[in-house]
Coordinates of C-alpha atoms in Angstrom, one line a residue:
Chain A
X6 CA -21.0 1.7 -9.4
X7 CA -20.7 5.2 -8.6
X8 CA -17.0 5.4 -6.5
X9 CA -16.7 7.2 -3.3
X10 CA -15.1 10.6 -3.0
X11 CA -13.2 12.6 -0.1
X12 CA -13.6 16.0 0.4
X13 CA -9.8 16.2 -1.0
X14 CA -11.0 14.6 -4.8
X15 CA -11.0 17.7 -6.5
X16 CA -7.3 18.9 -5.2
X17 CA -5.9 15.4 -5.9
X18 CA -7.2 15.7 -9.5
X19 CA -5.6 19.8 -9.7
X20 CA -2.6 18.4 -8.5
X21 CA -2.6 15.6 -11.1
X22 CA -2.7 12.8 -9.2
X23 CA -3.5 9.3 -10.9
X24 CA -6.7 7.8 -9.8
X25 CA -7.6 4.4 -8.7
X26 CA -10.4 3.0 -7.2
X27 CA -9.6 1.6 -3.8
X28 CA -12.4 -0.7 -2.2
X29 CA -15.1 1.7 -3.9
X30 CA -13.1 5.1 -3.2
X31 CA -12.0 7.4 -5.7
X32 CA -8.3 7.5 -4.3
X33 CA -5.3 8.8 -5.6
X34 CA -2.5 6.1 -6.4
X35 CA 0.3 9.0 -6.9
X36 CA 0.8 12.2 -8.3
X37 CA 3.8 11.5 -10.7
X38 CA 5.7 9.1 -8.9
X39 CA 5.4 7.0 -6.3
X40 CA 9.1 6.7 -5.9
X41 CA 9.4 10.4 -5.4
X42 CA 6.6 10.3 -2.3
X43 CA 8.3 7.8 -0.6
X44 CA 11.5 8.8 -0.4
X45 CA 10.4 12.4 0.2
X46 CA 8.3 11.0 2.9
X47 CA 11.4 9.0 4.6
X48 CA 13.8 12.2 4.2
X49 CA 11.6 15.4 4.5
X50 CA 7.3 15.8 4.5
X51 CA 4.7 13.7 2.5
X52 CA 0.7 14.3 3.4
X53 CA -1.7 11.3 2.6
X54 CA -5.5 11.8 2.2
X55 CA -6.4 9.5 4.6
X56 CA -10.0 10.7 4.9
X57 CA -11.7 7.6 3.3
X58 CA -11.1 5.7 7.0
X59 CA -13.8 6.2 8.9
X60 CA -13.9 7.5 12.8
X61 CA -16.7 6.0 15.1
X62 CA -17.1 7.9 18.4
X63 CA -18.5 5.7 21.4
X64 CA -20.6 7.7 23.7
X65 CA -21.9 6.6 27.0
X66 CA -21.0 4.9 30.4
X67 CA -20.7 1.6 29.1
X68 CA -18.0 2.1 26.5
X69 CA -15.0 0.4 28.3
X70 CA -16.9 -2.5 29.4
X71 CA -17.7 -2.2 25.5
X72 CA -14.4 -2.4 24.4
X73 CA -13.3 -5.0 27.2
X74 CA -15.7 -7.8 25.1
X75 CA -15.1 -6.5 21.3
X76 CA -11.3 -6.0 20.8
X77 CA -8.5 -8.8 21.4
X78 CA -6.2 -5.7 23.2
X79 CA -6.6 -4.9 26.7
X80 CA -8.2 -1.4 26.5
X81 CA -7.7 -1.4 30.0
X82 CA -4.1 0.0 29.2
X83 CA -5.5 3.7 28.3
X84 CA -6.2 5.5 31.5
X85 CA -4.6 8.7 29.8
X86 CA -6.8 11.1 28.1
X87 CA -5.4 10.8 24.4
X88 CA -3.6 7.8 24.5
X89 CA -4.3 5.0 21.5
X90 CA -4.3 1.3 21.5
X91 CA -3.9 -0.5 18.0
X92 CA -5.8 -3.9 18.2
X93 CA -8.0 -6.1 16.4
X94 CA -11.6 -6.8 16.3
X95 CA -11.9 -10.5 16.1
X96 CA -15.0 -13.2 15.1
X97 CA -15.9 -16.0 17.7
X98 CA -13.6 -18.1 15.1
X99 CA -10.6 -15.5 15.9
X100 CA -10.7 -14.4 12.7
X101 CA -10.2 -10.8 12.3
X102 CA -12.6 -8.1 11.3
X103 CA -11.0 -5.2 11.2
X104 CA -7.6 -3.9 12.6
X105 CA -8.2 0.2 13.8
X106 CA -7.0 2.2 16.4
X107 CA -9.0 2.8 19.7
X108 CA -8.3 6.8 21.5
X109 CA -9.3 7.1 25.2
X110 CA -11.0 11.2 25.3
X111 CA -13.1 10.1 28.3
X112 CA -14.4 7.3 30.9
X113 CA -17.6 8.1 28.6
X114 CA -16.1 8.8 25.4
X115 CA -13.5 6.7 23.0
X116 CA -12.8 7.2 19.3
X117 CA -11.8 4.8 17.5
X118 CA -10.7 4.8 13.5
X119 CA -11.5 1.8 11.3
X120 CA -10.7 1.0 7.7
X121 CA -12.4 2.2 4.8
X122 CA -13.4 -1.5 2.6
X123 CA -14.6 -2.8 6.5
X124 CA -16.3 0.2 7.5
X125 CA -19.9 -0.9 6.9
X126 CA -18.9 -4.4 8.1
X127 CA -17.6 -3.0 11.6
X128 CA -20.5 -0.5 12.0
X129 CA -23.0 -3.3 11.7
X130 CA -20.9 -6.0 13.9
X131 CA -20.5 -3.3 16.6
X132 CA -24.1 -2.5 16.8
X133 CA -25.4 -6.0 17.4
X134 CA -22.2 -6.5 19.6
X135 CA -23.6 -3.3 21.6
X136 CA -27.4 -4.2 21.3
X137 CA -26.3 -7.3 23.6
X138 CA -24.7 -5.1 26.2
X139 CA -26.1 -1.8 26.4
X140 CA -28.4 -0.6 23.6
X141 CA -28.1 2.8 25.2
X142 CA -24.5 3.2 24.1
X143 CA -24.0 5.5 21.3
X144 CA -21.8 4.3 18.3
X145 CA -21.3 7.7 15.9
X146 CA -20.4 7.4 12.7
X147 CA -18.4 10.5 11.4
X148 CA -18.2 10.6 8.0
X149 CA -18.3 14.7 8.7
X150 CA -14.7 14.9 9.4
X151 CA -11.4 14.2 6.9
X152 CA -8.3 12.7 7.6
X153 CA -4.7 13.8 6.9
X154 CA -1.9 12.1 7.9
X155 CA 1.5 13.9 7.5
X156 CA 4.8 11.8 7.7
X157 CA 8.3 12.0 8.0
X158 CA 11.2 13.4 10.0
X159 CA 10.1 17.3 9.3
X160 CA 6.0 16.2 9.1
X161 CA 5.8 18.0 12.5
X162 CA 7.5 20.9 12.4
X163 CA 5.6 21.4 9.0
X164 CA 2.7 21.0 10.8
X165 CA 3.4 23.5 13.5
X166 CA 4.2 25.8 10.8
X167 CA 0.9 25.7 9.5
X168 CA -1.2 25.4 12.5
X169 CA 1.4 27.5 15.3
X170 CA -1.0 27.4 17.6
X171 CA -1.0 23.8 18.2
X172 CA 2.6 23.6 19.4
X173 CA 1.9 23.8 22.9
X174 CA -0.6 20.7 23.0
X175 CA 1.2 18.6 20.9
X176 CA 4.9 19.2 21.0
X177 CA 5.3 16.9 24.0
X178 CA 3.1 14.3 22.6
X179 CA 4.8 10.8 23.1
X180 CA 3.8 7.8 20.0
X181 CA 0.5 6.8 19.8
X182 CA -0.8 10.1 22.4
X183 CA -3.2 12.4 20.6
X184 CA -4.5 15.7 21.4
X185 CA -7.3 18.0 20.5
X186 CA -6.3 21.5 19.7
X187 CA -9.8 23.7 18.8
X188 CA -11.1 21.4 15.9
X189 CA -8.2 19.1 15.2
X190 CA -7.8 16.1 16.7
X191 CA -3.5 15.3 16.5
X192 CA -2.0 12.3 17.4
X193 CA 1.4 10.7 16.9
X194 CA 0.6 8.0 15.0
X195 CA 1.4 6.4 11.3
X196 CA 1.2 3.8 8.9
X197 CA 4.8 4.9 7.4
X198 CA 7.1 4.0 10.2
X199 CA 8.1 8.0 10.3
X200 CA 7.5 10.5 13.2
X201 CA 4.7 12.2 12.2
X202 CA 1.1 13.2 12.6
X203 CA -2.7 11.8 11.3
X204 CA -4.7 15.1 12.0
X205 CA -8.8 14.4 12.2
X206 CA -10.5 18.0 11.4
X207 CA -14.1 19.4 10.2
X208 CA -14.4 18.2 6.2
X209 CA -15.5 21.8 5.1
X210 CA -11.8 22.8 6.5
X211 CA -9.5 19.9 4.6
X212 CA -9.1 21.9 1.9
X213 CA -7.4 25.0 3.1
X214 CA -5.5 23.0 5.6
X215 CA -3.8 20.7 3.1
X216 CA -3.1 24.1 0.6
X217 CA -1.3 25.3 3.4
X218 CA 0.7 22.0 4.2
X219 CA 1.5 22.1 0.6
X220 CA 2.6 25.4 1.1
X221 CA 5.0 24.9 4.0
X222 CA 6.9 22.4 1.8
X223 CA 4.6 19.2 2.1
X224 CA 5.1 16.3 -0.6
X225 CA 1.3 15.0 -1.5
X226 CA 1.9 11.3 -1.7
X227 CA -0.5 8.7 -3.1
X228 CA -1.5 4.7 -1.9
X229 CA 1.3 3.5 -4.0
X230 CA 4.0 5.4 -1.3
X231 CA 1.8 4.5 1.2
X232 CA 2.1 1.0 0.6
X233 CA 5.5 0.5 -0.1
X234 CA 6.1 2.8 2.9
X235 CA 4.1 0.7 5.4
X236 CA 5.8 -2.2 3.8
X237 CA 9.2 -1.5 4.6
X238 CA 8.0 -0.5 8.2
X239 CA 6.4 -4.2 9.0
X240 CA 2.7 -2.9 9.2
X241 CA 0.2 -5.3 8.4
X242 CA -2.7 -4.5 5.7
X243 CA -5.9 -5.9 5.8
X244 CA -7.3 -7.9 3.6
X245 CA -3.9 -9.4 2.4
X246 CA -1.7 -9.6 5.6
X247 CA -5.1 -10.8 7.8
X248 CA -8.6 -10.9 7.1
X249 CA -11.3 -13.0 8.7
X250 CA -10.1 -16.3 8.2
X251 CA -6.4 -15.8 9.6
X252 CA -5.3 -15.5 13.5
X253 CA -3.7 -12.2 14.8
X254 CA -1.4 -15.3 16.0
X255 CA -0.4 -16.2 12.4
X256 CA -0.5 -12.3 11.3
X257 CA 2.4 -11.4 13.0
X258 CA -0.2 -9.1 15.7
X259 CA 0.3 -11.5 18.9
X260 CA 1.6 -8.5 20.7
X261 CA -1.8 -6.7 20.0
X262 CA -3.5 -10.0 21.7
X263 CA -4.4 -10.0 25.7
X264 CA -4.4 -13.3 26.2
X265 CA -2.9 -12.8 30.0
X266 CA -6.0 -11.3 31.6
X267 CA -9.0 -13.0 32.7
X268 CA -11.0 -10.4 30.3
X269 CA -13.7 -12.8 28.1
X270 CA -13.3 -10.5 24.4
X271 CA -14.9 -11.8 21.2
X272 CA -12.7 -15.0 19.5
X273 CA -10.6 -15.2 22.7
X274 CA -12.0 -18.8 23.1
X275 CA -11.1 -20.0 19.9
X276 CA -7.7 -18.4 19.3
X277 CA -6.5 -20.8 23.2
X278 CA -8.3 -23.6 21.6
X279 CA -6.5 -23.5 18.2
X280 CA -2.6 -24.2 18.2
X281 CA -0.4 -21.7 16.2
X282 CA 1.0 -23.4 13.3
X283 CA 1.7 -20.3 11.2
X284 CA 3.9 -16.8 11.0
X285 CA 3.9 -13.7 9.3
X286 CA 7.8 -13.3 8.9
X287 CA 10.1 -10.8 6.6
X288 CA 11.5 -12.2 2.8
X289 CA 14.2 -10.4 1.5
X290 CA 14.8 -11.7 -1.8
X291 CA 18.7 -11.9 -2.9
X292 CA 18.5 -11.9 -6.7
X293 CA 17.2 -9.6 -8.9
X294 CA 13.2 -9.7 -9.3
X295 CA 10.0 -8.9 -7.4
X296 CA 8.4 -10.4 -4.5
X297 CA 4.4 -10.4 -4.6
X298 CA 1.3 -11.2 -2.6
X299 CA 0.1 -14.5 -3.1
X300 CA 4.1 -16.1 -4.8
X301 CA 4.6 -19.5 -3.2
X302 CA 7.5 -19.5 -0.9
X303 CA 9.0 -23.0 -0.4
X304 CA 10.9 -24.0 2.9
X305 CA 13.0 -26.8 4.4
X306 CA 10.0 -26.9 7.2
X307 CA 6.9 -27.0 4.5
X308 CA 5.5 -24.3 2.2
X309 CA 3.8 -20.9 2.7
X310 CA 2.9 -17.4 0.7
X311 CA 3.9 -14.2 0.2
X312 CA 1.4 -11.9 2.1
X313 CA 2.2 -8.7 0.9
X314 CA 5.4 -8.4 -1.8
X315 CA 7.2 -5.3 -3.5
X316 CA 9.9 -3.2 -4.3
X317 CA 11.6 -1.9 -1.2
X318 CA 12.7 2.2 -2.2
X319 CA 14.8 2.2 0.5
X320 CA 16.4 -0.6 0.3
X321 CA 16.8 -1.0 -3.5
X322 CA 15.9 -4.6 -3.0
X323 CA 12.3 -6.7 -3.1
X324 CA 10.8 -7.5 0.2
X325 CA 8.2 -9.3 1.4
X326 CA 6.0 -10.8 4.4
X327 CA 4.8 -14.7 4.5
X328 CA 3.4 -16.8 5.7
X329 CA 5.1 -19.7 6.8
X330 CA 5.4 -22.5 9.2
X331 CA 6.3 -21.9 12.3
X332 CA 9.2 -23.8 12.6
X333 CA 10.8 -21.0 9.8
X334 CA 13.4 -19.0 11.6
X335 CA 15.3 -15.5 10.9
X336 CA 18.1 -16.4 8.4
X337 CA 16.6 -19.6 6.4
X338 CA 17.3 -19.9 2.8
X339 CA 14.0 -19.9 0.7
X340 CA 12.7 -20.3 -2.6
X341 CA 9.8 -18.1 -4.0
X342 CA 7.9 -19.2 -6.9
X343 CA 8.2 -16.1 -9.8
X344 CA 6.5 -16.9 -12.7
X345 CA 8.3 -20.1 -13.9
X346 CA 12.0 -19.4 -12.1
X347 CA 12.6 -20.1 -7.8
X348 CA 13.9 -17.2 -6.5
X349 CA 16.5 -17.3 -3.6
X350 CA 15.1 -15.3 -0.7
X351 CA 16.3 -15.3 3.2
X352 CA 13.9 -14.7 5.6
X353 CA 14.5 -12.1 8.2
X354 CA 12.9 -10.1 11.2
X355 CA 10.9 -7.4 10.1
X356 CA 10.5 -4.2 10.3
X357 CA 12.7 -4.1 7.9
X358 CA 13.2 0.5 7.9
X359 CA 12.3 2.6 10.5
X360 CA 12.6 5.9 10.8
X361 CA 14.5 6.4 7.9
X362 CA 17.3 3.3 8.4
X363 CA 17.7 0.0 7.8
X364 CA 16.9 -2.5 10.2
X365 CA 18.2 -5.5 8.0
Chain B
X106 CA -0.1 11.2 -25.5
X107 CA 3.1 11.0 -27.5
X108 CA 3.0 8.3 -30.6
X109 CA 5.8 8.6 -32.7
X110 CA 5.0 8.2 -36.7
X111 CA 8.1 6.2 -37.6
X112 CA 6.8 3.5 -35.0
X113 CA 4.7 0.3 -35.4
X114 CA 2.8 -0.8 -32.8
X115 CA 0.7 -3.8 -31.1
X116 CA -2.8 -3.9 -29.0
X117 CA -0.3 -5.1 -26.0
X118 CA 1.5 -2.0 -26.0
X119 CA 4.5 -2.8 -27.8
X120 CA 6.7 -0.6 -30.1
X121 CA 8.6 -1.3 -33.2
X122 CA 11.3 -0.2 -34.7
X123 CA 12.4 -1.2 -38.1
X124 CA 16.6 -0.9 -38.3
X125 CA 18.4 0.0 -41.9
X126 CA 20.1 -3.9 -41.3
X127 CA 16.6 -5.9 -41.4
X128 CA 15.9 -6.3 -37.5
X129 CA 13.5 -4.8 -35.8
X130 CA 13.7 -2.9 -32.2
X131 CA 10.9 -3.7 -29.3
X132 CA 9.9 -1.5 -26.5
X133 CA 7.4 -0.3 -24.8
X134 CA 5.1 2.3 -25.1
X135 CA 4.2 6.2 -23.9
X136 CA 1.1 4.9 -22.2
X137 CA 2.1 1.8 -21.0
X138 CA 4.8 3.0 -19.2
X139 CA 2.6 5.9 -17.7
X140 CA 0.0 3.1 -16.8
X141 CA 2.5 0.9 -15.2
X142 CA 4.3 3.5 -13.1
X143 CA 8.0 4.1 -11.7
X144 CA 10.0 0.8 -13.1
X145 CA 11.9 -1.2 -11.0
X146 CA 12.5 -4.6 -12.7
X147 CA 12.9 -5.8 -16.2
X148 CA 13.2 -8.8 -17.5
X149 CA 14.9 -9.5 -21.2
X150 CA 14.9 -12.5 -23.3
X151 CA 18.2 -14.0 -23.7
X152 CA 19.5 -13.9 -27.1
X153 CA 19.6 -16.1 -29.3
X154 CA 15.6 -17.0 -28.1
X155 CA 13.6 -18.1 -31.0
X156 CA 10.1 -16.0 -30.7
X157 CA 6.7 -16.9 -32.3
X158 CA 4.0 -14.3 -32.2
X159 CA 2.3 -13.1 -29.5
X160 CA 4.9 -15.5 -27.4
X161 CA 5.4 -14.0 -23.8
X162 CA 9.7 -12.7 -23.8
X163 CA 10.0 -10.0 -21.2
X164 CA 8.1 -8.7 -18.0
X165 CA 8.5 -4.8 -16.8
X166 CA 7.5 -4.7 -13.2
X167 CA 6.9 -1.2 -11.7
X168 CA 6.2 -0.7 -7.9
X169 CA 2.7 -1.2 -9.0
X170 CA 2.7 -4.0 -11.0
X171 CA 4.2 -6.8 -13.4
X172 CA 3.5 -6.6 -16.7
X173 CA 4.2 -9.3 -19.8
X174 CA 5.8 -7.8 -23.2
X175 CA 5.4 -10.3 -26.4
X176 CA 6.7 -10.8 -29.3
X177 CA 5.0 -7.9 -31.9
X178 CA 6.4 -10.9 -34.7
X179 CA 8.2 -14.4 -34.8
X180 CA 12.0 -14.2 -35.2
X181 CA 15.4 -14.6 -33.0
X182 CA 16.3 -12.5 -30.3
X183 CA 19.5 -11.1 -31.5
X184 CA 20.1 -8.2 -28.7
X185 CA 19.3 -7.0 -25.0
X186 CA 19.0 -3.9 -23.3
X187 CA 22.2 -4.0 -20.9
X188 CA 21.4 -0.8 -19.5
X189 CA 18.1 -2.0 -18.2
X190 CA 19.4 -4.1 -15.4
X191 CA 20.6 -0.9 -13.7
X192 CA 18.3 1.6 -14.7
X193 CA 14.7 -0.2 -15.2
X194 CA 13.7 4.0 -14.8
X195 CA 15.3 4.9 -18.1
X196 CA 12.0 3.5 -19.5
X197 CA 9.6 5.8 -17.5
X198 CA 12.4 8.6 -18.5
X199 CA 11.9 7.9 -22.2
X200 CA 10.1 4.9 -23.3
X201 CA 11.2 5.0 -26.7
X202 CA 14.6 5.4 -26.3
X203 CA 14.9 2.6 -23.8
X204 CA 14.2 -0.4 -25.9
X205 CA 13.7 -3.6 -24.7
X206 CA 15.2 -6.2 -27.1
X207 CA 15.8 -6.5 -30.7
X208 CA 14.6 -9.5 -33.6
X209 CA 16.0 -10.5 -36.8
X210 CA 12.2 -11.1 -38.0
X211 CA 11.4 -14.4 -39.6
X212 CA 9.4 -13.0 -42.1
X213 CA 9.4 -9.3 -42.7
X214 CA 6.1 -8.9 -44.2
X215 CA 4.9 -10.0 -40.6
X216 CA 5.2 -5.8 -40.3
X217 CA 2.7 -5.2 -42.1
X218 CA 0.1 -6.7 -39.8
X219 CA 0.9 -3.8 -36.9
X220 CA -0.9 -1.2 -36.2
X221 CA 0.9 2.4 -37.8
X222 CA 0.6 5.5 -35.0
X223 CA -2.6 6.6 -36.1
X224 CA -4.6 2.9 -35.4
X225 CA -2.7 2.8 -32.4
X226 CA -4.2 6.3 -31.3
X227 CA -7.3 4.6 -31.9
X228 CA -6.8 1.7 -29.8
X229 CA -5.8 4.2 -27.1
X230 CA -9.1 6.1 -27.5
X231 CA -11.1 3.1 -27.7
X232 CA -10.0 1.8 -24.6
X233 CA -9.5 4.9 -23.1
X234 CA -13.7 5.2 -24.0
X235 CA -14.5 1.5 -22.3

């Protein structure tokens, strides 16, 4: 199958970067070492291409009511122009579709940015979700635009060097506000747990922009960084921390869940009818080793699995987030199957760094 | 793609080194290490081990991925890397300086059996061609 390519392919490859396919796209994994991105993202500027997500504009008077039935978060809390909500799109089961980020522009326009493997998927599932409530709503795709998201504690000063003129609009910008400054669209957001920036702009302009971001001192850093990044910052990835089958309940993501309003949305019905039995909680694992997706972990309280398992950069030490029973609690001892060896692990609240520190 | 000539070598990415005392010196290669990525664990037999071919004795895990090393050839593990426990990077530094553990082979003529630099070049451009 032929892979998918950004509109950034070409510099990745000039700049050396290692190749992988990612869910179909030609991505790069890092450009030398992943150890290197990180940390340069935690301590200075890294730049992802993030262009392979896809943004779906919804046009038309109907869209809140829209987003009132489709996503499990109340989208009822953006009345600002610019503001984002990170939810989930759930199945009448409660499973979850997709997790993305919804922008308020307009009472008749909202953006919203889903993943790249789900893309298709979510395009289809929203169009027979709109069909039943107001075929006259628009649902754009825009696969005309990239995505670059620059991270760290210097990502926006960087990016004011580069593009001066958007200071003004976005120097007061609070987390998870965006703002559109002549064709880039800026917000505050991340998948790092750094300040930074995930700037949305015309494809045919990607190019020059990330030269220039390069320029003023920006580290390109592949999916490997970006993993071990989002990792260490407690952000769930789908298709190993949830996917269909699992709860936003048992995912760690109850805080993205309305389940206080009287707002009917899409799996609500099934995620009251079905008790919690499960968590997504933080493994830190105290002997030498390496945590991974899919280890057993074994508990006084039953057993579970390691959801998403690596080395921790920052903390020098393997981390990890399971899936346990309930009943596990911050500071329980652990095992975790390794090969042919139980590993000592404690679990422990996660995020585990943010903003550059430890939280553990 | 660095290969050195003095080297043997194995379709699993092993090197070989064979020592003026008999025993023979097991790394890793060039390309695996460039495939794997930035090292952060290692894992050594613990001497003493008795190894048959092809036996899995020692995992490398990068932030990527873990990988298996085997034994090239049967024989008892007689050293460890210390150095690796502290520094799993020295491999991704230089991969054949930063050996993994060394064998008193059972049968020396087991050598003959590995692929020299220029069939492991092959290897690499037959895989790198599938």
């Amino acid at each position: 199958m032929q892979l998918k390519t950004t509109i950034l392919n070409p510099i990745h490859r000039e700049m050396k970067a290692k190749m992988v396919d990612f869910g179909g796209w030609d991505m790069p994994l890092h450009y030398g070492s992943q150890l290197d991105e990180h940390h340069r993202v935690r301590n200075d500027a890294g730049m992802f291409d993030v262009s392979h997500m896809l943004t779906v504009e919804l046009k038309g008077e109907s869209a809140r009511p829209f987003l009132r039935r489709l996503v499990a978060n109340n989208v009822d809390k953006l009345v600002q122009p610019g503001k984002a909500l990170y939810t989930c799109m759930l199945n009448p089961q409660g499973g979850v579709i997709d997790d993305l980020i919804i922008y308020f522009l307009t009472e008749s326009h909202f953006r919203m940015v889903v993943n790249a493997g789900t893309a298709d998927k979510d395009l289809a599932w929203m169009q027979a979700r709109r069909d039943e409530i107001d075929p006259k709503l628009e649902i754009v795709s825009r696969r005309d635009l990239a995505m670059i998201a620059v991270q760290g504690p210097h990502a926006r000063a960087k990016v004011w060097q580069v593009i001066p003129g958007a200071r003004g609009e976005t120097e007061n910008l609070k987390p998870f506000q965006a703002a559109i400054w002549g064709e880039y669209f800026i917000a505050r957001t991340g998948y790092t747990g750094e300040d930074g920036f995930e700037i949305t702009l015309p494809s045919q302009h990607a190019v020059d922009f990330w030269r220039a971001l390069h320029t003023a001192g920006v580290t390109p850093a592949g999916l490997g960084a970006r993993d071990t990044l989002r990792l260490e910052a407690g952000m769930n990835l789908y298709g190993q921390d949830m996917d269909e089958s699992t709860s936003p309940l048992e995912s760690g993501l109850g805080w993205t869940v309305d389940l206080k309003s009287d707002r009917d949305f899409i799996g609500k019905a099934a995620l009251l009818e079905h008790p919690v039995t499960r968590q997504l909680i933080g493994l830190v694992l105290t002997e030498r080793g390496i945590l991974r997706s899919h280890q057993k972990v074994v508990t006084s309280h039953g057993e579970g699995e390691i959801t998403s398992g690596g080395f921790s950069p920052t903390l020098i030490q393997s981390i990890a987030l399971a899936r346990l029973p309930l009943e596990a609690s911050a500071g329980d001892e652990v095992q975790v199957v390794v090969r042919d060896k139980a590993l000592q692990a404690k679990t422990v609240k996660y995020p585990f760094v943010r903003n550059g520190k430890s939280l553990i | 793609m660095s290969i050195p000539d003095n080297l043997k070598y194995t379709k699993s990415h092993e090197w070989i080194r064979l020592e003026d005392d008999g025993t023979v010196t097991i790394g890793i290669t060039q390309h695996a290490q460039e495939l794997l990525g930035d090292m952060v664990f290692v894992e050594t037999p613990e001497v003493g081990r008795q190894l048959r071919q092809g036996e899995e004795c020692a995992v490398v895990e990068s932030v990527k991925a873990a990988a298996d090393a085997y034994a090239p050839i049967s024989g008892e593990v007689v050293a460890t890397n210390p150095d690796l426990e502290s520094a799993p990077e020295s491999i991704n530094q230089d991969a054949y300086a930063a050996w993994l553990f060394k064998l008193k082979p059972a049968n020396a003529a087991d050598l003959d059996g590995l692929l020299d630099a220029a069939g492991y070049q092959k290897l690499l451009e037959s895989e790198e061609d599938a």
